[in-house]
Amino acid sequence: MEKRRENTLNNIFYLWLEWVVSTATFLAVIAVPLVVRPIWTPLVAVVMEMVLYSLIKRGRRNQHRLCLVTFFVTSRILFWSAIVMLIVLLLQHYLSASHVLVAGVNHDIPFIPVLITAPIGAVVCLVMLRRKSNYPFCVDCKLRFGTPAERGFTGALYSQEGTAQIRLFFFGTLLLTLADWPYYLFKYVNANLNSADHYFFFGIPVALWVLAALFMSLRYLGITRYYDQDIEGSMLRHGASTSVRYLIIGDNRLFISTPDPNDADAIVDLSHTKADTPARVTLPFRRELSEYEAARYLDSLMPVKNPEVRFLYTTSEWNVDCNIFLFVVNVNGDDMQRLTEAVKGSRWVTLREYNRLLHGGEVESLLASEIHRIYTTSMAFKTYDREGRRLYSIKHYHPTFRLCDIAGYKVDFNDRRWLYVARNNQDVPLWRIRSLWRRYIVGLTY
């Protein structure tokens, strides 16, 4: 238990450290003209971008799975900023003047870094915020490690704080853009940098960084104390544990239950009030669980006779001794009737009805993650081989998917490669180049 607490507190510290390092590199590029000639700013930006990229590659191989989205977003900001700066320098060199970013020719001050990095930073952050969990970097993390719901407290914390950090970054860069560009357009004289210029182009960025660093320090100090006092994290205090979950299928329908909000006895956990499988149990931690043992536990939970039980996959929370075993169970009509009578608030839903509940926000996130993974893996397995090549000479072929067939699919649902194949396959443009980039540039093996 103490190790679990230490890991969680370390993860919170890493989030704070990532924010400080990312924004410090951004600020360093802005402050380059205070130390060396501005012409060296693109080189500094590229060096900083390479440092962040190396940290990302190292973090991806680290056994302590870290959220690196702020590093990634900052590296993209620095990369595009360096490109724009180089374009400005080339325009000045070959055209002798740039009427876009500088008022007249001054080779000693070819550009003001903050005027480039701030708007680019705002745009990159806005794109990330608009795409949310569909941002490619975040999608890749989910493919390799699972959704926030599957990763437990730490995964949910990373998902929440990654977005919060980028949102703060966006507002900071937007404020810099709104403060510095009007001053540049109406007050700045491109001859030298006076005290007012230093205040707007360097003083304001430094002041904002200090305020943001203080804010994030207080934020993560508060999160640390909140967790340590065991207010919301009390559900984590049971120590190492194993959760066993069953997806019960009958007549091509999924068995779910929804706690009645008016029945205090029906809602055991206030954090779970949406539709979920009623067949679940928590056990002392164990690394393996056979289908025979799973069937015995199911027999003690639900009134079913001779069910067909198949293991699907297992997931684990980040850095802690907690895991989840998922099984699928096929039952006959008599068992369906007994289950309906035994479980309050239960019902059998088709895929169409399930999708309607899902889009209405009425399904628990963990159940939604499980169904999505099963569906994605099954469709990829039935359409492509492990390298992403089509099994049939039909473009964008979509096979059928039925709940009752899940137990019969000859696919390893534990193999996350199929999730990647579903996103990058022969039906996706440049799929071979994407695979090579992922393997040799990003450094991932699938």
Short mmCIF file of C-alpha atoms in Angstrom, two decimals:
data_model
loop_
_atom_site.label_atom_id
_atom_site.label_comp_id
_atom_site.label_asym_id
_atom_site.label_seq_id
_atom_site.Cartn_x
_atom_site.Cartn_y
_atom_site.Cartn_z
CA MET A 1 0.00 0.00 0.00
CA GLU A 2 2.86 2.37 0.84
CA LYS A 3 4.46 1.66 -2.55
CA ARG A 4 1.19 2.46 -4.26
CA ARG A 5 0.92 5.77 -2.43
CA GLU A 6 4.52 6.63 -3.28
CA ASN A 7 3.99 5.86 -6.97
CA THR A 8 0.89 8.02 -7.14
CA LEU A 9 2.60 10.96 -5.43
CA ASN A 10 5.56 10.57 -7.79
CA ASN A 11 3.19 10.67 -10.77
CA ILE A 12 1.72 13.94 -9.52
CA PHE A 13 5.25 15.35 -9.15
CA TYR A 14 6.11 14.25 -12.71
CA LEU A 15 3.09 16.16 -14.00
CA TRP A 16 4.32 19.34 -12.31
CA LEU A 17 7.88 18.76 -13.54
CA GLU A 18 6.70 18.21 -17.11
CA TRP A 19 4.84 21.51 -17.05
CA VAL A 20 7.84 23.43 -15.69
CA VAL A 21 10.32 21.90 -18.16
CA SER A 22 8.02 22.35 -21.18
CA THR A 23 7.20 25.98 -20.50
CA ALA A 24 10.81 26.74 -19.52
CA THR A 25 12.03 25.61 -22.95
CA PHE A 26 9.36 27.77 -24.57
CA LEU A 27 10.46 30.75 -22.48
CA ALA A 28 14.13 30.07 -23.25
CA VAL A 29 13.49 30.44 -26.98
CA ILE A 30 11.73 33.75 -26.37
CA ALA A 31 14.66 35.03 -24.28
CA VAL A 32 17.43 34.08 -26.75
CA PRO A 33 17.96 37.70 -27.99
CA LEU A 34 18.87 38.71 -24.44
CA VAL A 35 21.91 36.41 -24.57
CA VAL A 36 22.99 35.98 -28.21
CA ARG A 37 22.09 37.45 -31.58
CA PRO A 38 18.46 36.75 -32.61
CA ILE A 39 19.70 34.99 -35.74
CA TRP A 40 20.59 32.00 -33.54
CA THR A 41 17.03 31.65 -32.22
CA PRO A 42 15.91 29.01 -34.79
CA LEU A 43 18.90 26.85 -33.85
CA VAL A 44 18.07 27.13 -30.16
CA ALA A 45 14.43 26.24 -30.90
CA VAL A 46 15.50 23.14 -32.86
CA VAL A 47 17.87 22.07 -30.07
CA MET A 48 15.11 22.49 -27.47
CA GLU A 49 12.71 20.56 -29.70
CA MET A 50 15.22 17.71 -30.01
CA VAL A 51 15.72 17.64 -26.24
CA LEU A 52 11.96 17.35 -25.68
CA TYR A 53 11.66 14.70 -28.37
CA SER A 54 14.42 12.65 -26.74
CA LEU A 55 12.59 12.93 -23.41
CA ILE A 56 9.43 11.69 -25.12
CA LYS A 57 11.20 8.65 -26.62
CA ARG A 58 12.85 7.90 -23.29
CA GLY A 59 9.57 8.27 -21.42
CA ARG A 60 7.81 5.91 -23.79
CA ARG A 61 10.32 3.20 -22.94
CA ASN A 62 10.16 3.92 -19.21
CA GLN A 63 8.42 1.31 -17.06
CA HIS A 64 6.74 4.19 -15.20
CA ARG A 65 4.25 5.10 -17.90
CA LEU A 66 4.11 8.87 -18.03
CA CYS A 67 1.81 11.32 -19.77
CA LEU A 68 4.05 13.22 -22.19
CA VAL A 69 1.49 15.24 -24.10
CA THR A 70 2.77 18.62 -22.85
CA PHE A 71 6.31 17.72 -23.99
CA PHE A 72 4.89 16.72 -27.36
CA VAL A 73 2.80 19.85 -27.86
CA THR A 74 5.71 22.09 -26.82
CA SER A 75 8.06 20.30 -29.22
CA ARG A 76 5.61 20.93 -32.06
CA ILE A 77 5.36 24.61 -31.13
CA LEU A 78 9.15 24.96 -31.18
CA PHE A 79 9.45 23.04 -34.46
CA TRP A 80 6.97 25.23 -36.35
CA SER A 81 8.38 28.36 -34.73
CA ALA A 82 11.85 27.46 -36.00
CA ILE A 83 10.45 26.92 -39.50
CA VAL A 84 8.77 30.34 -39.53
CA MET A 85 11.91 32.03 -38.19
CA LEU A 86 14.02 30.44 -40.92
CA ILE A 87 11.54 31.61 -43.55
CA VAL A 88 11.80 35.17 -42.22
CA LEU A 89 15.60 35.01 -42.32
CA LEU A 90 15.56 33.69 -45.89
CA LEU A 91 13.14 36.41 -46.97
CA GLN A 92 15.40 39.04 -45.47
CA HIS A 93 18.45 37.55 -47.10
CA TYR A 94 17.05 37.12 -50.60
CA LEU A 95 14.44 39.85 -50.75
CA SER A 96 16.28 42.34 -48.51
CA ALA A 97 13.11 43.09 -46.59
CA SER A 98 10.07 41.40 -45.08
CA HIS A 99 6.88 43.43 -44.96
CA VAL A 100 5.06 40.77 -42.93
CA LEU A 101 6.93 40.41 -39.66
CA VAL A 102 9.37 43.35 -39.60
CA ALA A 103 8.96 47.04 -40.28
CA GLY A 104 11.96 47.76 -42.48
CA VAL A 105 15.30 46.01 -42.63
CA ASN A 106 17.31 45.51 -39.47
CA HIS A 107 19.68 42.58 -39.69
CA ASP A 108 20.54 42.93 -36.00
CA ILE A 109 16.89 42.35 -35.07
CA PRO A 110 15.42 40.20 -37.89
CA PHE A 111 12.39 39.23 -35.76
CA ILE A 112 11.05 39.21 -32.21
CA PRO A 113 10.74 35.55 -31.09
CA VAL A 114 7.64 36.00 -28.95
CA LEU A 115 5.72 37.39 -31.94
CA ILE A 116 6.24 34.06 -33.66
CA THR A 117 6.18 31.51 -30.84
CA ALA A 118 3.10 32.92 -29.05
CA PRO A 119 0.59 32.77 -31.94
CA ILE A 120 1.96 29.42 -33.13
CA GLY A 121 1.66 28.13 -29.57
CA ALA A 122 -1.94 29.30 -29.35
CA VAL A 123 -2.83 27.60 -32.65
CA VAL A 124 -1.13 24.28 -31.79
CA CYS A 125 -2.76 24.18 -28.35
CA LEU A 126 -6.16 25.05 -29.79
CA VAL A 127 -5.93 22.23 -32.34
CA MET A 128 -5.06 19.80 -29.55
CA LEU A 129 -7.92 21.00 -27.34
CA ARG A 130 -10.45 20.77 -30.15
CA ARG A 131 -9.44 17.23 -31.05
CA LYS A 132 -9.34 16.22 -27.36
CA SER A 133 -8.82 12.47 -26.98
CA ASN A 134 -8.67 12.08 -30.78
CA TYR A 135 -5.33 13.91 -30.88
CA PRO A 136 -2.94 11.38 -32.52
CA PHE A 137 -0.45 11.42 -29.64
CA CYS A 138 -3.23 10.66 -27.12
CA VAL A 139 -4.75 8.00 -29.38
CA ASP A 140 -1.39 6.27 -29.58
CA CYS A 141 -1.14 6.26 -25.78
CA LYS A 142 -4.56 4.63 -25.49
CA LEU A 143 -3.63 2.02 -28.09
CA ARG A 144 -0.57 0.97 -26.09
CA PHE A 145 -1.78 1.35 -22.51
CA GLY A 146 -5.57 1.45 -22.55
CA THR A 147 -8.18 4.10 -21.92
CA PRO A 148 -8.22 6.24 -18.75
CA ALA A 149 -11.02 4.07 -17.39
CA GLU A 150 -8.85 0.95 -17.78
CA ARG A 151 -5.76 2.57 -16.23
CA GLY A 152 -7.37 3.49 -12.93
CA PHE A 153 -6.73 6.56 -10.80
CA THR A 154 -3.38 7.49 -12.37
CA GLY A 155 -4.68 7.14 -15.91
CA ALA A 156 -7.68 9.32 -15.13
CA LEU A 157 -5.40 11.89 -13.46
CA TYR A 158 -3.09 12.02 -16.48
CA SER A 159 -6.02 12.41 -18.86
CA GLN A 160 -7.47 15.25 -16.80
CA GLU A 161 -4.20 17.08 -16.16
CA GLY A 162 -2.86 16.72 -19.69
CA THR A 163 -5.86 18.67 -20.96
CA ALA A 164 -5.60 21.18 -18.09
CA GLN A 165 -1.94 21.88 -18.86
CA ILE A 166 -2.55 22.44 -22.56
CA ARG A 167 -5.53 24.67 -21.77
CA LEU A 168 -3.38 26.85 -19.50
CA PHE A 169 -0.65 26.89 -22.17
CA PHE A 170 -3.24 28.04 -24.73
CA PHE A 171 -4.49 30.92 -22.61
CA GLY A 172 -0.93 31.97 -21.80
CA THR A 173 0.19 32.07 -25.45
CA LEU A 174 -3.07 33.75 -26.47
CA LEU A 175 -2.55 36.45 -23.83
CA LEU A 176 1.02 36.99 -25.04
CA THR A 177 -0.23 37.32 -28.61
CA LEU A 178 -2.89 39.86 -27.66
CA ALA A 179 -0.45 41.86 -25.54
CA ASP A 180 2.61 41.92 -27.81
CA TRP A 181 1.27 42.12 -31.36
CA PRO A 182 -0.71 45.39 -30.90
CA TYR A 183 2.33 46.96 -29.25
CA TYR A 184 4.56 45.77 -32.11
CA LEU A 185 2.21 47.09 -34.80
CA PHE A 186 1.55 50.50 -33.29
CA LYS A 187 4.45 51.37 -30.96
CA TYR A 188 7.53 49.38 -31.88
CA VAL A 189 10.28 51.02 -33.95
CA ASN A 190 12.54 48.53 -35.69
CA ALA A 191 15.78 50.28 -34.85
CA ASN A 192 16.68 48.97 -31.40
CA LEU A 193 15.12 47.56 -28.27
CA ASN A 194 14.28 50.19 -25.67
CA SER A 195 13.04 49.63 -22.12
CA ALA A 196 9.39 49.47 -23.20
CA ASP A 197 10.26 46.86 -25.85
CA HIS A 198 12.07 44.77 -23.25
CA TYR A 199 9.03 44.98 -20.97
CA PHE A 200 6.55 43.78 -23.62
CA PHE A 201 8.69 41.23 -25.48
CA PHE A 202 10.59 39.75 -22.53
CA GLY A 203 9.22 41.04 -19.23
CA ILE A 204 5.60 40.00 -19.82
CA PRO A 205 6.52 36.42 -20.91
CA VAL A 206 8.73 35.96 -17.85
CA ALA A 207 6.04 37.36 -15.53
CA LEU A 208 3.38 35.07 -17.04
CA TRP A 209 5.67 32.06 -16.71
CA VAL A 210 6.33 32.82 -13.03
CA LEU A 211 2.61 33.23 -12.32
CA ALA A 212 1.75 30.04 -14.23
CA ALA A 213 4.49 28.09 -12.44
CA LEU A 214 3.20 29.28 -9.07
CA PHE A 215 -0.36 28.37 -10.06
CA MET A 216 0.64 24.88 -11.19
CA SER A 217 2.73 24.37 -8.05
CA LEU A 218 -0.26 25.23 -5.86
CA ARG A 219 -2.52 23.08 -8.03
CA TYR A 220 -0.41 19.94 -7.71
CA LEU A 221 0.29 20.59 -4.06
CA GLY A 222 -3.47 20.69 -3.55
CA ILE A 223 -3.97 17.49 -5.57
CA THR A 224 -1.26 15.79 -3.52
CA ARG A 225 -2.85 16.75 -0.23
CA TYR A 226 -6.32 15.89 -1.52
CA TYR A 227 -5.18 12.41 -2.45
CA ASP A 228 -3.09 11.96 0.69
CA GLN A 229 -6.02 12.86 2.94
CA ASP A 230 -7.96 10.04 1.29
CA ILE A 231 -11.04 12.09 0.42
CA GLU A 232 -11.80 10.86 -3.07
CA GLY A 233 -9.10 8.20 -3.19
CA SER A 234 -10.60 6.13 -0.40
CA MET A 235 -11.72 3.57 -2.93
CA LEU A 236 -8.04 2.99 -3.69
CA ARG A 237 -7.12 2.13 -0.11
CA HIS A 238 -8.12 -1.49 -0.29
CA GLY A 239 -4.58 -2.20 -1.48
CA ALA A 240 -3.58 -4.65 -4.18
CA SER A 241 -6.66 -6.18 -5.79
CA THR A 242 -8.03 -7.93 -8.86
CA SER A 243 -11.34 -7.03 -10.44
CA VAL A 244 -13.12 -9.77 -12.38
CA ARG A 245 -15.77 -8.62 -14.86
CA TYR A 246 -18.13 -10.67 -17.03
CA LEU A 247 -19.94 -9.61 -20.20
CA ILE A 248 -23.02 -11.82 -20.26
CA ILE A 249 -24.45 -12.46 -23.74
CA GLY A 250 -27.78 -14.12 -24.50
CA ASP A 251 -29.76 -14.20 -27.75
CA ASN A 252 -27.24 -11.71 -29.23
CA ARG A 253 -28.02 -9.26 -26.43
CA LEU A 254 -25.86 -7.80 -23.67
CA PHE A 255 -26.95 -8.06 -20.05
CA ILE A 256 -26.64 -4.73 -18.21
CA SER A 257 -28.09 -3.10 -15.14
CA THR A 258 -28.57 0.49 -14.06
CA PRO A 259 -28.76 1.38 -10.34
CA ASP A 260 -31.99 3.04 -9.31
CA PRO A 261 -31.11 6.57 -8.02
CA ASN A 262 -34.07 6.35 -5.64
CA ASP A 263 -32.88 3.08 -4.13
CA ALA A 264 -30.03 3.67 -1.67
CA ASP A 265 -29.31 -0.06 -1.46
CA ALA A 266 -28.91 -0.32 -5.23
CA ILE A 267 -26.12 2.25 -5.44
CA VAL A 268 -23.19 0.77 -3.58
CA ASP A 269 -20.61 3.07 -5.19
CA LEU A 270 -21.65 6.67 -5.89
CA SER A 271 -19.00 6.91 -8.62
CA HIS A 272 -20.81 4.20 -10.61
CA THR A 273 -24.38 5.19 -11.35
CA LYS A 274 -24.64 4.37 -15.07
CA ALA A 275 -25.32 1.19 -17.00
CA ASP A 276 -22.73 -1.54 -16.44
CA THR A 277 -22.43 -5.29 -16.29
CA PRO A 278 -23.86 -6.50 -12.97
CA ALA A 279 -21.51 -9.51 -12.96
CA ARG A 280 -18.31 -8.25 -11.35
CA VAL A 281 -16.32 -9.11 -8.24
CA THR A 282 -13.18 -7.80 -6.50
CA LEU A 283 -10.60 -10.30 -5.25
CA PRO A 284 -7.20 -10.14 -3.55
CA PHE A 285 -4.55 -9.39 -6.16
CA ARG A 286 -3.54 -12.24 -8.43
CA ARG A 287 -1.65 -12.33 -11.70
CA GLU A 288 -3.55 -15.20 -13.30
CA LEU A 289 -7.14 -16.42 -13.29
CA SER A 290 -8.27 -19.50 -15.19
CA GLU A 291 -11.60 -19.82 -16.97
CA TYR A 292 -12.52 -22.61 -14.54
CA GLU A 293 -11.99 -20.34 -11.53
CA ALA A 294 -13.83 -17.52 -13.29
CA ALA A 295 -16.80 -19.83 -13.86
CA ARG A 296 -16.83 -20.72 -10.14
CA TYR A 297 -16.91 -17.06 -9.13
CA LEU A 298 -19.65 -16.38 -11.65
CA ASP A 299 -21.70 -19.23 -10.21
CA SER A 300 -21.58 -17.54 -6.80
CA LEU A 301 -22.61 -14.20 -8.34
CA MET A 302 -25.35 -15.09 -10.80
CA PRO A 303 -28.00 -17.84 -11.11
CA VAL A 304 -26.66 -19.42 -14.31
CA LYS A 305 -26.24 -23.09 -15.15
CA ASN A 306 -23.38 -24.43 -17.28
CA PRO A 307 -22.45 -21.10 -18.90
CA GLU A 308 -19.89 -20.86 -21.69
CA VAL A 309 -17.07 -18.75 -20.21
CA ARG A 310 -14.14 -17.43 -22.25
CA PHE A 311 -11.27 -15.22 -21.12
CA LEU A 312 -10.88 -12.08 -23.26
CA TYR A 313 -8.09 -9.90 -21.87
CA THR A 314 -6.56 -8.36 -18.79
CA THR A 315 -5.53 -4.80 -18.02
CA SER A 316 -3.61 -3.24 -15.16
CA GLU A 317 -3.60 0.15 -13.49
CA TRP A 318 -0.46 2.21 -13.91
CA ASN A 319 2.36 1.53 -11.43
CA VAL A 320 0.18 -0.33 -8.94
CA ASP A 321 -0.73 -3.94 -8.15
CA CYS A 322 -4.30 -3.79 -9.40
CA ASN A 323 -5.64 -5.44 -12.52
CA ILE A 324 -8.84 -6.38 -14.33
CA PHE A 325 -9.76 -9.72 -15.91
CA LEU A 326 -12.54 -9.61 -18.48
CA PHE A 327 -14.55 -12.68 -19.48
CA VAL A 328 -17.40 -13.16 -21.93
CA VAL A 329 -20.24 -15.50 -20.98
CA ASN A 330 -22.81 -17.02 -23.33
CA VAL A 331 -26.08 -18.16 -21.68
CA ASN A 332 -29.27 -19.81 -22.89
CA GLY A 333 -32.87 -18.61 -22.73
CA ASP A 334 -33.58 -20.13 -19.30
CA ASP A 335 -30.55 -18.39 -17.81
CA MET A 336 -31.66 -15.12 -19.40
CA GLN A 337 -34.98 -15.38 -17.60
CA ARG A 338 -33.37 -16.21 -14.26
CA LEU A 339 -30.92 -13.34 -14.55
CA THR A 340 -33.65 -10.84 -15.36
CA GLU A 341 -35.62 -11.90 -12.28
CA ALA A 342 -32.57 -11.96 -9.98
CA VAL A 343 -30.95 -8.58 -10.79
CA LYS A 344 -32.84 -5.35 -10.10
CA GLY A 345 -32.81 -2.74 -12.84
CA SER A 346 -31.41 -5.21 -15.36
CA ARG A 347 -32.23 -5.58 -19.04
CA TRP A 348 -30.99 -7.21 -22.22
CA VAL A 349 -29.93 -4.75 -24.92
CA THR A 350 -29.04 -5.15 -28.58
CA LEU A 351 -26.04 -3.39 -30.10
CA ARG A 352 -28.35 -0.71 -31.47
CA GLU A 353 -29.85 -0.08 -28.03
CA TYR A 354 -26.40 -0.12 -26.43
CA ASN A 355 -25.14 2.49 -28.92
CA ARG A 356 -28.11 4.69 -28.11
CA LEU A 357 -27.29 4.48 -24.40
CA LEU A 358 -23.61 5.15 -25.14
CA HIS A 359 -24.29 8.29 -27.16
CA GLY A 360 -26.63 9.45 -24.43
CA GLY A 361 -23.87 9.20 -21.84
CA GLU A 362 -25.66 6.46 -19.92
CA VAL A 363 -22.91 3.80 -20.00
CA GLU A 364 -20.04 3.44 -17.53
CA SER A 365 -16.72 4.41 -19.10
CA LEU A 366 -15.12 1.04 -18.29
CA LEU A 367 -17.90 -0.93 -20.01
CA ALA A 368 -17.71 1.43 -22.99
CA SER A 369 -13.95 0.84 -23.22
CA GLU A 370 -14.42 -2.92 -23.08
CA ILE A 371 -17.04 -3.05 -25.82
CA HIS A 372 -15.01 -0.68 -28.00
CA ARG A 373 -11.87 -2.79 -27.64
CA ILE A 374 -13.71 -6.03 -28.38
CA TYR A 375 -15.42 -4.54 -31.44
CA THR A 376 -12.25 -2.90 -32.78
CA THR A 377 -10.12 -6.01 -32.30
CA SER A 378 -12.74 -8.30 -33.85
CA MET A 379 -13.27 -6.14 -36.93
CA ALA A 380 -9.53 -5.71 -37.49
CA PHE A 381 -8.93 -9.46 -37.11
CA LYS A 382 -11.69 -10.27 -39.61
CA THR A 383 -10.48 -7.71 -42.16
CA TYR A 384 -6.64 -7.57 -42.05
CA ASP A 385 -3.60 -9.64 -41.13
CA ARG A 386 -1.20 -8.58 -38.34
CA GLU A 387 0.76 -6.39 -40.76
CA GLY A 388 -2.36 -4.49 -41.84
CA ARG A 389 -2.75 -6.11 -45.26
CA ARG A 390 -6.29 -6.84 -46.48
CA LEU A 391 -7.55 -10.40 -46.20
CA TYR A 392 -9.97 -9.74 -49.06
CA SER A 393 -9.44 -7.77 -52.26
CA ILE A 394 -12.24 -5.37 -51.35
CA LYS A 395 -11.43 -1.83 -50.31
CA HIS A 396 -12.93 -0.71 -47.00
CA TYR A 397 -14.56 -4.08 -46.43
CA HIS A 398 -16.69 -4.10 -43.27
CA PRO A 399 -17.51 -7.57 -41.90
CA THR A 400 -20.48 -8.25 -39.67
CA PHE A 401 -20.18 -8.18 -35.91
CA ARG A 402 -22.46 -10.03 -33.50
CA LEU A 403 -22.26 -10.16 -29.73
CA CYS A 404 -22.99 -13.87 -29.63
CA ASP A 405 -19.95 -14.60 -31.84
CA ILE A 406 -17.38 -12.96 -29.53
CA ALA A 407 -16.59 -16.18 -27.66
CA GLY A 408 -15.89 -17.96 -30.96
CA TYR A 409 -13.45 -15.48 -32.48
CA LYS A 410 -9.98 -17.04 -32.80
CA VAL A 411 -8.17 -13.85 -31.89
CA ASP A 412 -6.08 -12.86 -28.89
CA PHE A 413 -7.93 -9.88 -27.43
CA ASN A 414 -4.92 -9.32 -25.17
CA ASP A 415 -2.82 -8.44 -28.24
CA ARG A 416 -2.98 -4.65 -28.57
CA ARG A 417 -1.43 -4.79 -32.03
CA TRP A 418 -4.91 -5.35 -33.48
CA LEU A 419 -5.98 -1.96 -32.12
CA TYR A 420 -3.12 -0.38 -34.07
CA VAL A 421 -3.98 -2.40 -37.21
CA ALA A 422 -7.53 -1.03 -37.01
CA ARG A 423 -6.12 2.51 -37.32
CA ASN A 424 -3.26 1.89 -39.76
CA ASN A 425 -3.91 -0.65 -42.49
CA GLN A 426 -3.95 -1.05 -46.25
CA ASP A 427 -7.13 1.03 -46.50
CA VAL A 428 -5.38 4.05 -44.92
CA PRO A 429 -3.35 6.39 -47.19
CA LEU A 430 0.44 6.06 -46.80
CA TRP A 431 0.01 3.21 -44.36
CA ARG A 432 3.46 1.73 -45.06
CA ILE A 433 5.17 5.09 -44.48
CA ARG A 434 3.20 5.49 -41.25
CA SER A 435 4.38 2.04 -40.11
CA LEU A 436 8.03 2.80 -40.92
CA TRP A 437 7.81 6.16 -39.17
CA ARG A 438 6.34 4.56 -36.08
CA ARG A 439 8.97 1.84 -35.97
CA TYR A 440 12.16 3.73 -36.84
CA ILE A 441 11.42 7.35 -35.89
CA VAL A 442 8.99 7.06 -32.99
CA GLY A 443 10.70 3.89 -31.78
CA LEU A 444 7.61 1.72 -31.22
CA THR A 445 7.51 -1.88 -32.37
CA TYR A 446 3.85 -2.07 -33.35
#
